[in-house]
mmCIF file of C-alpha atoms and ligand atoms in Angstrom:
data_model
loop_
_atom_site.group_PDB
_atom_site.id
_atom_site.type_symbol
_atom_site.label_atom_id
_atom_site.label_comp_id
_atom_site.label_asym_id
_atom_site.label_seq_id
_atom_site.Cartn_x
_atom_site.Cartn_y
_atom_site.Cartn_z
ATOM 1 C CA MET A 27 14.233 -8.112 4.900
ATOM 2 C CA ASN A 28 13.373 -4.859 3.168
ATOM 3 C CA THR A 29 14.365 -3.570 -0.234
ATOM 4 C CA THR A 30 14.684 -0.001 -1.399
ATOM 5 C CA SER A 31 16.013 1.879 -4.375
ATOM 6 C CA ILE A 32 18.085 4.992 -3.698
ATOM 7 C CA LYS A 33 18.601 7.554 -6.459
ATOM 8 C CA VAL A 34 22.205 8.755 -6.577
ATOM 9 C CA GLU A 35 23.768 11.469 -8.727
ATOM 10 C CA GLY A 36 27.369 11.442 -9.881
ATOM 11 C CA MET A 37 28.031 7.742 -10.406
ATOM 12 C CA THR A 38 29.681 7.312 -13.793
ATOM 13 C CA CYS A 39 31.895 4.243 -13.901
ATOM 14 C CA GLY A 40 32.871 0.966 -12.334
ATOM 15 C CA HIS A 41 34.844 2.766 -9.644
ATOM 16 C CA CYS A 42 31.759 4.698 -8.568
ATOM 17 C CA LYS A 43 29.732 1.502 -8.606
ATOM 18 C CA SER A 44 32.152 -0.332 -6.322
ATOM 19 C CA ALA A 45 32.622 2.687 -4.035
ATOM 20 C CA VAL A 46 28.888 2.955 -3.398
ATOM 21 C CA GLU A 47 28.313 -0.783 -3.169
ATOM 22 C CA GLY A 48 31.285 -1.109 -0.815
ATOM 23 C CA ALA A 49 30.180 1.731 1.454
ATOM 24 C CA LEU A 50 26.708 0.242 1.776
ATOM 25 C CA GLY A 51 28.063 -3.274 2.193
ATOM 26 C CA ASN A 52 30.117 -2.077 5.158
ATOM 27 C CA LEU A 53 26.977 -1.092 7.058
ATOM 28 C CA SER A 54 25.780 -3.809 9.355
ATOM 29 C CA GLY A 55 22.269 -4.774 8.332
ATOM 30 C CA VAL A 56 22.844 -4.299 4.607
ATOM 31 C CA GLU A 57 22.502 -7.677 2.944
ATOM 32 C CA LYS A 58 23.040 -6.688 -0.661
ATOM 33 C CA ALA A 59 23.684 -3.476 -2.605
ATOM 34 C CA GLU A 60 23.661 -3.290 -6.366
ATOM 35 C CA VAL A 61 24.266 -0.152 -8.423
ATOM 36 C CA ASP A 62 22.556 0.317 -11.776
ATOM 37 C CA LEU A 63 24.660 2.984 -13.474
ATOM 38 C CA SER A 64 22.212 3.573 -16.339
ATOM 39 C CA ALA A 65 19.398 4.187 -13.843
ATOM 40 C CA ASN A 66 21.534 6.307 -11.449
ATOM 41 C CA ALA A 67 20.254 4.158 -8.640
ATOM 42 C CA VAL A 68 21.300 1.573 -6.127
ATOM 43 C CA SER A 69 18.967 -1.155 -4.950
ATOM 44 C CA VAL A 70 19.532 -2.339 -1.425
ATOM 45 C CA GLU A 71 18.350 -5.318 0.568
ATOM 46 C CA TYR A 72 18.544 -4.570 4.256
ATOM 47 C CA ALA A 73 17.257 -5.455 7.696
ATOM 48 C CA GLU A 74 15.178 -2.494 8.817
ATOM 49 C CA ASP A 75 15.769 -3.234 12.493
ATOM 50 C CA LYS A 76 19.543 -2.875 11.990
ATOM 51 C CA VAL A 77 20.064 -0.003 9.578
ATOM 52 C CA THR A 78 18.073 3.018 8.376
ATOM 53 C CA VAL A 79 17.776 4.583 4.944
ATOM 54 C CA GLU A 80 19.225 7.758 6.464
ATOM 55 C CA GLU A 81 22.389 5.850 7.456
ATOM 56 C CA MET A 82 22.645 4.475 3.934
ATOM 57 C CA ASN A 83 22.254 7.966 2.463
ATOM 58 C CA GLU A 84 25.050 9.223 4.721
ATOM 59 C CA ALA A 85 27.355 6.362 3.701
ATOM 60 C CA ILE A 86 26.782 7.207 0.027
ATOM 61 C CA GLU A 87 27.356 10.931 0.599
ATOM 62 C CA GLU A 88 30.585 10.188 2.489
ATOM 63 C CA GLN A 89 31.869 8.686 -0.759
ATOM 64 C CA GLY A 90 31.199 11.999 -2.528
ATOM 65 C CA TYR A 91 27.932 11.250 -4.300
ATOM 66 C CA ASP A 92 24.648 13.087 -4.019
ATOM 67 C CA VAL A 93 21.562 11.248 -2.875
ATOM 68 C CA VAL A 94 18.355 12.435 -4.546
ATOM 69 C CA LYS A 95 15.756 12.661 -1.802
HETATM 70 CU CU1 LIG B 27 33.477 6.563 -11.362
#
């Protein structure tokens, strides 16, 4: 299991938090996703043989948020 922290712009409230956590949680291979609104970041636990960071970035961007790369 790997962990990473993805910087995301545009998350402001509980709705944003659940949208991003939900989108990541829907990806197979993502074990846990937790948004820290004050840090503008989401920490993710994932299986690197099942899902890539690029796929996670795309899932976040599909929800309308900008990933800081
Ligand atoms: Cu919001």
